[in-house]
Coordinates of C-alpha atoms in Angstrom, one line a residue:
M1 CA 8.9 -65.9 -6.2
E2 CA 5.2 -67.3 -6.9
F3 CA 2.7 -64.5 -8.2
K4 CA -1.2 -65.1 -9.1
E5 CA -3.0 -63.2 -11.4
V6 CA -5.7 -61.1 -9.9
Q7 CA -8.7 -58.7 -10.8
P8 CA -9.2 -55.5 -9.4
K9 CA -12.4 -56.4 -7.9
E10 CA -10.5 -59.4 -5.8
I11 CA -8.3 -56.6 -4.3
I12 CA -10.9 -54.5 -3.4
Q13 CA -13.2 -56.5 -0.7
H14 CA -15.2 -53.9 1.1
D15 CA -19.3 -55.1 1.6
H16 CA -20.7 -51.4 1.1
P17 CA -20.8 -49.9 -2.0
L18 CA -18.0 -47.3 -2.9
I19 CA -19.0 -43.3 -3.5
L20 CA -17.1 -41.3 -5.5
E21 CA -15.9 -37.7 -4.1
D22 CA -15.5 -34.4 -5.4
L23 CA -13.8 -33.1 -2.3
Q24 CA -13.2 -29.5 -4.3
L25 CA -17.3 -29.5 -5.1
M26 CA -18.2 -26.8 -3.0
Y27 CA -15.4 -24.6 -4.4
Q28 CA -16.5 -25.1 -7.9
N29 CA -19.5 -22.2 -6.7
Y30 CA -17.5 -20.0 -4.4
Q31 CA -16.7 -16.6 -5.2
E32 CA -13.9 -14.6 -3.5
D33 CA -16.3 -11.4 -2.7
D34 CA -19.2 -13.2 -1.6
D35 CA -20.2 -12.3 1.6
D36 CA -22.5 -14.7 2.2
F37 CA -20.1 -17.6 1.6
D38 CA -19.3 -19.7 4.8
D39 CA -15.7 -19.6 5.2
Q40 CA -15.7 -22.2 7.2
D41 CA -16.7 -24.8 4.8
L42 CA -13.8 -23.7 2.6
I43 CA -11.6 -23.9 6.1
N44 CA -12.8 -27.6 6.6
M45 CA -12.5 -28.7 3.2
Q46 CA -8.6 -27.7 3.1
K47 CA -8.4 -29.7 6.4
F48 CA -9.5 -33.1 4.9
E49 CA -7.3 -36.0 5.1
C50 CA -7.4 -40.0 4.9
K51 CA -5.7 -42.7 4.3
C52 CA -6.0 -45.1 1.3
D53 CA -6.9 -48.7 2.3
V54 CA -5.0 -49.8 -0.7
C55 CA -1.6 -48.8 -1.2
G56 CA -1.6 -47.3 2.5
Y57 CA -0.6 -43.4 1.5
R58 CA -2.7 -40.2 2.6
I59 CA -5.2 -38.8 0.6
D60 CA -5.4 -35.1 0.8
W61 CA -8.0 -32.4 -0.7
Y62 CA -5.7 -31.3 -3.5
H63 CA -6.0 -34.8 -4.5
R64 CA -9.5 -33.9 -5.3
Y65 CA -11.5 -37.4 -6.1
Y66 CA -11.5 -40.5 -3.8
Y67 CA -13.9 -43.4 -3.0
R68 CA -15.1 -43.4 0.3
C69 CA -17.5 -45.8 1.9
S70 CA -21.1 -45.1 1.4
Q71 CA -22.0 -45.7 5.1
S72 CA -21.4 -42.9 7.2
S73 CA -20.0 -45.1 9.9
C74 CA -17.3 -46.8 7.7
S75 CA -14.1 -45.1 7.2
Y76 CA -13.2 -47.0 4.2
S77 CA -11.5 -45.0 1.6
L78 CA -9.4 -45.5 -1.6
H79 CA -7.6 -42.9 -4.1
K80 CA -9.2 -42.6 -7.1
S81 CA -6.3 -44.3 -9.2
C82 CA -6.4 -47.0 -6.6
R83 CA -10.0 -48.0 -6.9
E84 CA -9.9 -48.0 -10.9
L85 CA -6.7 -50.3 -11.3
S86 CA -6.2 -51.9 -14.5
T87 CA -5.3 -55.8 -15.2
T88 CA -2.4 -54.3 -17.1
L89 CA 0.3 -51.5 -17.0
R90 CA 2.6 -50.3 -19.7
F91 CA 5.4 -48.8 -17.2
P92 CA 7.6 -45.8 -18.6
A93 CA 10.7 -47.9 -16.8
H94 CA 10.0 -51.0 -18.6
L95 CA 8.6 -50.7 -21.9
V96 CA 9.7 -53.8 -23.4
H97 CA 7.0 -56.0 -21.6
T98 CA 3.5 -55.3 -20.5
L99 CA 2.8 -56.0 -16.5
R100 CA 0.2 -57.4 -15.0
L101 CA -1.7 -57.2 -12.1
K102 CA -0.9 -60.0 -9.5
K103 CA -0.6 -61.0 -5.9
S104 CA 2.9 -62.1 -4.5
L105 CA 2.9 -65.1 -2.0
N106 CA 6.2 -64.1 -1.0
S107 CA 8.1 -61.3 0.2
W108 CA 9.5 -59.1 -2.6
S109 CA 11.2 -55.9 -3.5
C110 CA 9.9 -53.0 -6.2
H111 CA 12.1 -52.3 -9.0
S112 CA 11.4 -49.3 -8.9
C113 CA 11.7 -47.7 -5.7
L114 CA 13.4 -50.5 -3.9
T115 CA 11.0 -50.6 -1.4
E116 CA 11.1 -54.0 0.2
H117 CA 7.3 -55.9 0.6
L118 CA 5.8 -58.7 2.3
A119 CA 3.1 -60.8 0.1
G120 CA 0.7 -58.5 -1.4
I121 CA -0.3 -56.9 -4.5
C122 CA 2.0 -55.3 -7.2
Y123 CA 2.5 -55.2 -11.3
H124 CA 4.5 -58.0 -12.3
C125 CA 6.3 -59.0 -15.8
S126 CA 6.8 -62.8 -15.7
T127 CA 9.6 -62.8 -18.8
C128 CA 11.8 -60.3 -16.8
D129 CA 10.5 -61.4 -13.3
Y130 CA 10.3 -57.6 -13.0
E131 CA 7.6 -55.9 -10.3
I132 CA 6.5 -52.5 -9.2
D133 CA 4.4 -51.6 -6.1
L134 CA 1.2 -50.0 -6.3
R135 CA 2.6 -46.8 -5.3
C136 CA 5.0 -46.7 -8.4
A137 CA 2.7 -48.2 -10.5
T138 CA 0.0 -45.1 -9.5
F139 CA 2.8 -42.6 -9.1
A140 CA 1.7 -40.4 -11.9
E141 CA -1.9 -40.2 -10.9
Q142 CA -1.2 -40.2 -7.3
T143 CA 1.0 -36.8 -7.7
M144 CA -1.3 -35.0 -9.9
I145 CA -3.2 -32.2 -7.9
H146 CA -5.8 -30.2 -8.8
H147 CA -5.9 -27.1 -7.3
P148 CA -8.6 -24.2 -7.3
G149 CA -6.1 -21.8 -8.6
H150 CA -5.2 -23.2 -11.9
P151 CA -8.4 -24.7 -14.6
H152 CA -5.5 -27.5 -15.5
P153 CA -4.0 -30.7 -13.3
L154 CA -0.6 -30.2 -11.8
T155 CA 2.0 -32.8 -12.0
S156 CA 5.3 -33.3 -10.0
I157 CA 7.6 -34.6 -12.7
T158 CA 10.5 -35.7 -9.6
L159 CA 10.4 -36.0 -6.0
D160 CA 13.8 -34.5 -5.9
P161 CA 14.4 -30.7 -5.3
I162 CA 15.1 -28.4 -8.3
M163 CA 15.6 -24.7 -8.6
S164 CA 12.5 -23.0 -10.3
K165 CA 10.4 -19.7 -10.3
C166 CA 7.0 -20.3 -8.5
Y167 CA 4.1 -18.6 -10.4
A168 CA 2.2 -18.4 -7.0
C169 CA 4.7 -15.8 -5.4
G170 CA 6.5 -15.0 -8.2
K171 CA 9.8 -15.7 -6.5
K172 CA 12.6 -18.3 -7.6
H173 CA 13.4 -21.1 -5.2
E174 CA 14.5 -24.8 -4.4
G175 CA 12.1 -27.4 -3.8
V176 CA 9.6 -29.9 -5.3
F177 CA 7.3 -28.3 -8.0
Y178 CA 4.3 -29.4 -9.3
H179 CA 3.9 -28.3 -13.4
C180 CA 0.9 -27.6 -15.8
S181 CA 1.6 -30.1 -19.3
T182 CA -1.0 -27.7 -20.9
C183 CA 0.3 -24.3 -19.7
F184 CA 3.9 -24.5 -20.1
Y185 CA 4.8 -21.3 -18.0
F186 CA 2.7 -22.6 -15.0
S187 CA 5.1 -24.2 -12.1
I188 CA 4.2 -23.8 -8.3
H189 CA 6.1 -24.7 -5.1
V190 CA 4.7 -27.8 -2.9
D191 CA 4.7 -24.5 0.0
C192 CA 2.0 -22.7 -2.5
V193 CA 0.3 -25.6 -3.1
T194 CA -0.8 -26.1 0.6
L195 CA -1.4 -22.1 1.2
P196 CA -4.7 -21.9 3.6
F197 CA -7.6 -20.7 1.9
K198 CA -8.3 -18.4 4.6
L199 CA -6.1 -16.8 7.1
S200 CA -6.1 -14.6 10.0
L201 CA -3.9 -11.7 10.9
E202 CA -4.1 -10.2 14.3
H203 CA -3.6 -6.7 12.8
H204 CA -7.1 -6.7 10.8
V205 CA -10.5 -7.7 11.7
H206 CA -11.5 -9.9 8.9
K207 CA -10.4 -13.2 7.6
L208 CA -8.2 -12.7 4.2
T209 CA -8.8 -14.8 1.5
L210 CA -6.1 -16.6 -0.9
S211 CA -6.8 -14.8 -4.2
Y212 CA -5.3 -15.5 -7.5
S213 CA -6.1 -12.9 -9.4
F214 CA -7.3 -9.2 -9.7
T215 CA -10.8 -9.2 -11.2
V216 CA -10.5 -5.4 -11.2
I217 CA -6.8 -4.1 -10.8
P218 CA -6.8 -1.3 -7.7
Y219 CA -4.5 1.3 -8.7
H220 CA -1.6 1.8 -6.6
S221 CA -2.2 -1.5 -4.8
K222 CA 0.6 -1.9 -2.1
C223 CA 1.0 -4.8 0.2
R224 CA -0.4 -3.2 3.9
I225 CA 2.8 -5.1 5.8
C226 CA 6.0 -4.3 3.4
V227 CA 4.3 -0.9 1.8
T228 CA 5.9 -2.5 -1.8
S229 CA 3.7 -2.7 -5.0
I230 CA 1.9 -6.3 -5.6
S231 CA 2.0 -7.7 -9.1
E232 CA -1.1 -8.0 -10.9
R233 CA -0.1 -12.0 -11.7
D234 CA 1.1 -12.9 -8.6
W235 CA -1.3 -14.7 -5.7
R236 CA -1.9 -12.8 -2.5
Y237 CA -4.0 -12.5 0.4
K238 CA -6.8 -9.8 0.6
C239 CA -10.0 -8.9 2.3
S240 CA -12.2 -7.6 -0.4
K241 CA -14.3 -5.6 2.5
C242 CA -11.7 -3.3 3.2
R243 CA -9.5 -3.4 -0.2
Y244 CA -6.8 -4.8 2.0
Y245 CA -3.9 -6.8 0.0
V246 CA -0.7 -8.3 1.6
H247 CA 1.8 -10.6 -0.2
L248 CA 2.1 -14.4 0.8
D249 CA 5.2 -14.3 2.4
C250 CA 4.2 -11.1 4.3
A251 CA 1.0 -12.8 5.6
L252 CA 2.8 -16.0 6.6
S253 CA 6.0 -13.9 7.8
R254 CA 8.3 -16.3 5.6
G255 CA 9.8 -13.6 3.8
E256 CA 13.3 -11.9 4.0
P257 CA 15.4 -11.8 7.3
F258 CA 14.5 -8.1 7.9
M259 CA 10.5 -9.0 8.1
S260 CA 11.1 -10.4 11.3
I261 CA 11.2 -6.8 13.0
F262 CA 7.6 -6.3 12.0
S263 CA 4.8 -7.0 13.9
H264 CA 1.2 -5.3 13.5
G265 CA 1.8 -3.5 10.2
T266 CA 4.3 -1.1 8.0
G267 CA 7.0 0.2 10.9
K268 CA 5.2 -1.2 13.9
S269 CA 8.4 -2.6 15.2
D270 CA 10.7 -1.9 18.3
K271 CA 12.6 1.5 18.0
N272 CA 15.4 1.5 15.8
F273 CA 16.2 4.6 18.0
K274 CA 16.6 6.1 21.6
A275 CA 14.4 9.0 22.2
A276 CA 17.0 10.6 24.7
D277 CA 19.1 10.9 21.8
Y278 CA 16.9 13.2 20.1
P279 CA 15.5 15.4 22.3
N280 CA 14.2 18.0 19.5
L281 CA 12.5 15.4 17.6
L282 CA 9.4 16.3 15.7
H283 CA 6.5 13.9 15.7
Y284 CA 4.4 14.2 12.5
P285 CA 1.5 14.6 11.5
L286 CA 0.9 17.7 13.4
P287 CA -2.4 17.4 15.3
D288 CA -4.2 19.8 13.0
D289 CA -3.9 22.9 10.8
S290 CA -3.5 25.1 14.0
Y291 CA -0.4 23.6 14.8
N292 CA 2.4 25.6 13.7
I293 CA 6.3 24.2 13.6
I294 CA 7.5 27.5 13.2
P295 CA 7.7 28.6 17.0
H296 CA 9.4 25.2 18.0
H297 CA 12.5 26.3 15.8
L298 CA 12.2 29.8 17.3
L299 CA 12.4 28.5 20.9
R300 CA 15.4 26.0 19.9
G301 CA 17.2 27.6 17.4
D302 CA 20.3 29.6 17.8
Y303 CA 19.6 32.8 16.0
R304 CA 21.5 36.3 16.4
H305 CA 19.5 38.6 14.8
F306 CA 15.3 39.0 14.5
D307 CA 12.4 40.8 13.0
Q308 CA 10.4 42.7 15.3
I309 CA 7.5 45.2 15.9
K310 CA 8.9 48.6 16.7
S311 CA 7.8 51.1 18.9
D312 CA 5.4 52.5 16.4
N313 CA 3.9 49.2 16.0
M314 CA 5.8 49.0 12.6
H315 CA 6.7 46.0 10.8
P316 CA 9.4 46.0 8.0
S317 CA 6.8 43.8 6.2
H318 CA 4.1 46.2 5.8
P319 CA 3.4 49.8 5.3
H320 CA 0.7 50.5 7.7
P321 CA 0.9 50.1 11.6
L322 CA 0.0 46.7 13.2
L323 CA -2.6 46.1 16.3
L324 CA -1.8 43.6 18.5
I325 CA -5.2 41.5 19.0
N326 CA -5.8 39.4 21.7
A327 CA -9.3 39.4 21.9
P328 CA -10.9 36.2 19.9
G329 CA -12.9 38.2 17.2
T330 CA -13.0 36.4 13.9
L331 CA -10.3 33.6 13.1
H332 CA -9.9 31.0 10.9
N333 CA -12.9 28.5 10.8
P334 CA -13.7 26.3 7.7
M335 CA -17.3 25.5 9.2
E336 CA -18.4 29.1 8.7
R337 CA -16.2 29.2 5.5
I338 CA -14.0 32.0 7.2
K339 CA -10.4 31.9 5.7
L340 CA -7.9 34.0 7.9
L341 CA -4.3 33.2 6.7
C342 CA -1.2 34.8 8.1
N343 CA 0.4 36.8 5.5
G344 CA 4.1 35.5 6.3
C345 CA 3.8 31.7 6.7
V346 CA 0.3 31.6 4.9
R347 CA -1.2 29.1 7.6
P348 CA -4.4 29.7 9.2
I349 CA -4.6 31.7 12.5
T350 CA -6.7 30.0 14.8
T351 CA -5.6 31.5 18.3
T352 CA -4.5 34.9 19.5
P353 CA -2.4 36.9 20.1
L354 CA -2.4 37.9 16.5
Y355 CA -1.6 41.1 14.6
G356 CA -3.6 42.8 12.2
C357 CA -3.5 45.9 9.7
T358 CA -4.9 49.4 11.5
M359 CA -5.9 49.9 8.4
R360 CA -8.2 47.1 7.5
C361 CA -6.3 45.9 4.6
N362 CA -6.5 41.9 5.3
F363 CA -3.0 42.0 6.2
F364 CA -2.4 39.6 9.5
L365 CA 0.2 38.1 11.0
H366 CA 1.0 35.2 13.8
E367 CA 2.9 36.9 16.7
W368 CA 5.7 34.7 16.1
C369 CA 6.3 35.4 12.4
T370 CA 6.7 38.9 13.8
R371 CA 10.1 38.0 15.2
L372 CA 11.4 35.5 12.5
P373 CA 15.3 35.5 12.3
S374 CA 16.7 37.4 9.8
E375 CA 19.2 35.2 8.2
L376 CA 19.8 31.4 8.4
E377 CA 23.3 30.1 8.1
N378 CA 24.1 26.8 6.8
H379 CA 20.9 26.1 5.2
P380 CA 20.8 21.9 3.9
G381 CA 19.8 23.3 0.5
H382 CA 22.1 26.2 0.0
P383 CA 25.1 25.8 2.5
L384 CA 27.4 27.6 0.6
H385 CA 26.0 31.3 1.7
P386 CA 23.3 32.7 4.2
L387 CA 20.0 33.0 3.6
S388 CA 18.5 36.5 4.2
L389 CA 14.7 37.1 5.5
F390 CA 12.5 39.1 2.8
H391 CA 8.9 39.9 3.2
S392 CA 8.1 40.9 -0.4
P393 CA 10.4 40.4 -3.6
P394 CA 10.9 43.8 -5.6
S395 CA 8.9 43.0 -8.4
E396 CA 5.4 41.0 -9.5
L397 CA 6.2 38.0 -7.9
A398 CA 5.4 39.8 -4.8
Y399 CA 1.8 39.1 -5.9
T400 CA 2.1 35.8 -8.0
G401 CA 4.7 34.3 -5.7
F402 CA 8.0 32.8 -5.9
K403 CA 8.8 28.9 -6.3
C404 CA 10.5 27.7 -3.3
N405 CA 13.8 25.9 -4.2
I406 CA 12.9 23.1 -1.6
C407 CA 9.2 22.3 -1.8
G408 CA 8.7 23.5 -5.6
L409 CA 5.3 25.3 -4.4
C410 CA 4.4 28.6 -5.2
C411 CA 4.6 31.0 -2.4
N412 CA 3.4 34.5 -1.9
G413 CA 4.4 34.8 1.9
F414 CA 7.4 35.5 3.7
G415 CA 11.0 33.8 2.4
Y416 CA 14.7 33.3 2.5
V417 CA 16.9 34.4 -0.3
C418 CA 20.4 34.0 -1.3
S419 CA 21.5 37.2 -2.5
V420 CA 24.5 35.8 -4.6
C421 CA 22.4 33.1 -6.1
D422 CA 18.7 34.0 -5.9
Y423 CA 18.0 30.6 -4.2
L424 CA 14.7 31.1 -2.7
V425 CA 12.7 29.1 -0.1
D426 CA 9.6 29.7 2.1
V427 CA 9.7 30.2 5.7
H428 CA 8.4 26.5 6.5
C429 CA 11.1 25.2 4.3
G430 CA 13.7 27.5 5.7
F431 CA 13.5 25.2 9.1
I432 CA 13.0 22.0 7.4
P433 CA 13.7 19.5 10.1
E434 CA 17.1 17.1 9.6
R435 CA 14.8 14.3 11.3
L436 CA 11.5 13.4 12.2
T437 CA 9.1 10.3 13.1
H438 CA 5.6 9.8 11.3
E439 CA 2.4 7.9 12.4
A440 CA 2.5 6.4 9.0
H441 CA 5.8 4.5 9.9
P442 CA 5.7 4.2 13.6
N443 CA 8.9 3.4 15.6
H444 CA 11.4 4.1 12.6
L445 CA 13.4 7.3 12.3
L446 CA 13.1 9.2 9.2
S447 CA 16.0 11.2 7.5
R448 CA 16.1 14.0 5.5
V449 CA 18.2 13.3 2.2
E450 CA 18.4 14.4 -1.2
A451 CA 17.0 12.2 -3.6
S452 CA 19.5 11.9 -6.0
S453 CA 21.8 10.2 -3.2
I454 CA 19.3 7.4 -2.4
Q455 CA 20.0 3.8 -4.6
S456 CA 16.7 2.9 -4.8
T457 CA 15.6 -0.8 -5.1
S458 CA 13.1 0.5 -8.2
S459 CA 14.1 2.8 -11.3
T460 CA 11.8 5.5 -10.0
L461 CA 11.8 7.1 -6.2
A462 CA 7.9 7.6 -5.2
C463 CA 6.4 9.4 -2.3
H464 CA 4.5 6.7 0.0
A465 CA 1.8 9.4 0.8
C466 CA 0.7 10.4 -2.7
G467 CA 2.8 7.9 -5.3
I468 CA 4.0 10.9 -7.1
T469 CA 7.9 10.3 -8.2
I470 CA 10.4 12.4 -6.2
N471 CA 12.9 14.0 -8.7
G472 CA 16.7 13.8 -8.0
G473 CA 17.0 17.2 -6.5
E474 CA 14.5 17.1 -4.2
F475 CA 14.7 16.6 -0.4
C476 CA 12.6 13.7 1.2
F477 CA 12.9 12.0 4.3
R478 CA 13.8 8.5 4.4
C479 CA 13.7 5.3 6.7
G480 CA 17.2 3.7 7.2
F481 CA 15.8 0.2 7.4
C482 CA 13.0 -0.1 5.0
D483 CA 12.1 1.2 1.6
F484 CA 9.9 3.7 3.3
Y485 CA 10.1 7.4 1.5
L486 CA 8.0 10.8 2.0
D487 CA 8.3 13.8 0.3
N488 CA 9.1 16.9 2.2
R489 CA 5.6 18.3 1.3
C490 CA 3.6 15.2 2.2
A491 CA 5.7 14.4 5.6
L492 CA 5.3 18.1 7.1
H493 CA 2.6 19.6 5.4
L494 CA -0.4 17.2 5.9
P495 CA -2.1 17.7 9.7
K496 CA -3.3 14.7 11.4
T497 CA -7.0 16.1 11.3
I498 CA -8.7 18.8 9.2
K499 CA -12.2 20.7 9.4
N500 CA -14.2 21.0 6.1
K501 CA -17.9 22.7 5.4
Y502 CA -18.6 19.4 3.8
D503 CA -18.5 17.3 7.3
R504 CA -19.4 18.3 10.7
H505 CA -17.0 16.0 12.0
R506 CA -12.9 16.6 11.9
L507 CA -12.0 14.2 9.2
K508 CA -8.8 12.5 10.0
L509 CA -5.7 11.6 7.8
S510 CA -5.8 8.1 6.5
Y511 CA -3.0 6.0 4.8
S512 CA -4.9 3.5 3.3
P513 CA -8.3 2.2 2.6
I514 CA -11.0 2.5 5.3
E515 CA -12.3 -0.7 7.3
N516 CA -15.7 -2.0 6.0
H517 CA -15.7 0.4 3.3
K518 CA -16.3 -1.7 0.4
S519 CA -18.1 0.8 -2.0
E520 CA -16.0 3.3 -4.3
Y521 CA -14.3 6.6 -2.9
F522 CA -15.4 9.8 -3.8
C523 CA -14.2 13.3 -2.5
E524 CA -17.1 15.7 -1.3
V525 CA -15.2 18.6 -2.3
C526 CA -14.2 18.3 -6.1
E527 CA -16.8 15.2 -6.3
E528 CA -13.9 13.5 -7.8
E529 CA -13.2 9.7 -7.8
L530 CA -10.6 9.4 -4.9
I531 CA -8.0 6.5 -4.7
P532 CA -7.6 5.1 -1.3
E533 CA -4.5 3.9 -1.5
I534 CA -2.9 7.6 -1.8
W535 CA -3.5 9.4 1.5
F536 CA -6.8 11.0 2.0
Y537 CA -9.2 12.4 4.8
H538 CA -12.0 10.7 6.1
C539 CA -15.2 10.7 8.7
Q540 CA -15.5 7.2 10.2
E541 CA -19.0 8.4 11.4
C542 CA -20.3 9.8 8.1
G543 CA -18.4 8.0 5.7
Q544 CA -17.2 10.7 3.6
S545 CA -13.5 11.5 2.1
I546 CA -11.6 14.2 0.9
H547 CA -8.7 14.3 -1.3
S548 CA -5.6 15.5 1.0
A549 CA -5.1 18.4 -1.5
C550 CA -8.8 19.1 -1.4
A551 CA -9.1 19.6 2.2
P552 CA -7.5 23.5 2.4
L553 CA -10.4 24.1 -0.3
I554 CA -13.1 25.8 1.9
L555 CA -14.2 28.9 -0.3
R556 CA -16.6 28.7 -2.9
S557 CA -14.1 30.6 -5.4
E558 CA -11.8 27.6 -4.4
Q559 CA -13.9 24.9 -5.9
G560 CA -12.7 23.2 -9.2
V561 CA -8.8 24.4 -9.0
N562 CA -7.9 20.6 -8.5
D563 CA -8.3 19.7 -12.3
S564 CA -5.9 16.8 -12.6
L565 CA -5.0 13.4 -11.3
N566 CA -2.2 15.0 -9.5
D567 CA -3.6 18.0 -8.3
W568 CA -5.7 15.5 -6.1
R569 CA -2.8 13.9 -4.5
G570 CA -0.5 15.0 -1.8
V571 CA -0.5 18.9 -0.7
C572 CA -2.7 21.4 -2.3
K573 CA -0.7 23.2 -4.7
F574 CA -1.8 26.5 -3.4
I575 CA -1.0 25.9 0.3
N576 CA 1.3 28.8 0.1
M577 CA -0.4 31.2 -1.4
K578 CA -2.6 34.0 0.3
F579 CA -5.6 35.2 -2.4
G580 CA -7.5 38.2 -2.2
R581 CA -5.1 40.8 -3.0
L582 CA -6.0 43.6 -5.5
V583 CA -3.0 43.6 -7.5
T584 CA -1.7 46.1 -10.9
F585 CA 0.7 44.7 -13.4
Y586 CA 1.8 48.4 -14.7
R587 CA 4.0 46.5 -17.6
S588 CA 1.4 43.8 -18.8
H589 CA -1.9 45.0 -18.2
P590 CA -3.6 48.0 -17.0
H591 CA -6.4 47.2 -15.1
P592 CA -6.1 46.2 -11.3
M593 CA -7.2 42.4 -10.8
L594 CA -7.9 40.6 -7.7
L595 CA -5.5 37.6 -7.1
I596 CA -7.8 34.4 -6.7
P597 CA -7.4 30.5 -7.4
G598 CA -9.4 29.5 -10.5
T599 CA -8.7 28.1 -13.9
K600 CA -7.8 29.9 -17.3
I601 CA -11.2 31.3 -17.9
H602 CA -10.8 33.0 -14.2
G603 CA -7.8 34.9 -15.3
R604 CA -10.0 37.0 -17.8
C605 CA -10.2 40.8 -17.1
S606 CA -13.6 41.8 -16.9
F607 CA -12.8 45.2 -18.6
C608 CA -10.8 44.3 -21.7
F609 CA -11.5 40.3 -21.6
V610 CA -7.5 39.8 -22.0
V611 CA -6.0 36.9 -19.7
A612 CA -3.7 37.9 -17.6
R613 CA -1.7 34.7 -17.5
K614 CA 0.9 35.9 -14.6
T615 CA -1.9 35.9 -11.9
R616 CA -2.4 32.0 -12.7
M617 CA -0.5 29.8 -10.3
D618 CA -1.0 26.5 -12.5
G619 CA 2.4 26.8 -14.2
S620 CA 0.8 28.0 -17.7

């Protein structure tokens, strides 16, 4: 074969000057949260590709630098490495001699990749008759890429697939990887190298941005598609306007097979049950706090004995006669700070008929709470013995409340008790449903299970509404298809809408941050910071938000009772307590005291300044 030595300038024969372009120059000033930045420029940059006129291989945006013709009408382009060829080369596979840039006048074969070539440019060793093509000669440069997600150049050390963990998506899989020689821990799969910088999803109004790190880590950030946590070090797609985050795999639908059942968000898939098979299925959340689930159970339950109003208008729960009220007088009205609660179920009375004490002692009952079943059999929390209805425990618990064994909340309303085991539940937990559906996870059936029976993929089981750990003995509601759990309090006791004095509109239960709400969130009731990744109430018209646990607090005396992070989450700790009763604890305190919500200082007797600790419901 005949070879002729050449100079690089002889190879690149072009009539016009060449310009070195930086394809990622515009990305240097790009900020993920900059609303004024034109997304289309970023999209166009990533779409760039052309062909090198020397080696014939493609030039992509991730090569970053390339030479182009200064004339806009000319498409002549070169890899940076092809434009800056050296006359000599020390090739790793042939270190014994230096290769020289030559032009072959005959056909030849590359000793590195074995590719057959016609006459053309190569690097040649005249001593060993060893030649390689420009592709192999510039392999290191052409396989080196520059990605905005990492500050150093990345190189693919092999074109053959290997098994490794990808730093971008956090998963271990097989394929071609690019590695950083400076940061030995950084390795990225070729699929993640080519991820689009901007992405549109059908179920979100804004374009999502490929984000490489959390500048400020949002508390309790979860993927809005699969509802699992997002690692602070993994790449993700985000919308800064809405605090919307999704995993890479979830955004691109390239995850596990179960992800294929999802369409437009969490749980929004084809139904995994037939409605005809569950005619009495309950759908949560209930529309508002005027809805009560007890009448539903009374109509559909098979109970033998009930409470009832006697002919003399007496009821076993109260020493005075009760009057049936049909006229729409003063009912529960949060907008007017009027709180009218039923003494049985401790829920707002918003409609007539109702029963009220004729002696004006602030005792009221829903009509249905006067005819509760006297006994419950086979209760899921205590199937060994029947539970009997009680109206008031024969102790100071009648005033300060008992702790329900199902929800764990204090209650001073009606309840059910096992006379053998002292097992206590409030009337709502007495009728805890076996199955339900919830708007936060639509189309998937949620089943009642005991938390200790669940083999969770995580070390702790947390409620998706409030983020609080579900203890082993608690009942919760679980989706059998997804890693989705609700504790019994958040599942059953957070209505879809609420009224509060702080907003003239109804506030709606929100399961995630609000679209186009970029600012921080604060609760209008307690004036503390609100974490929108935890369920809360929000008014779209006014942009105001309220902690879910602060929503029932409508009286001035109730302000300030939520004084810790856990108090603000989930259900109000006093939702099963009716305050305002004048009580006397003869054994522990000689003076009458009014049972009200409050902090430690509020429980101090105005006569003797002793703290009446038994009146406090905060557990101390």
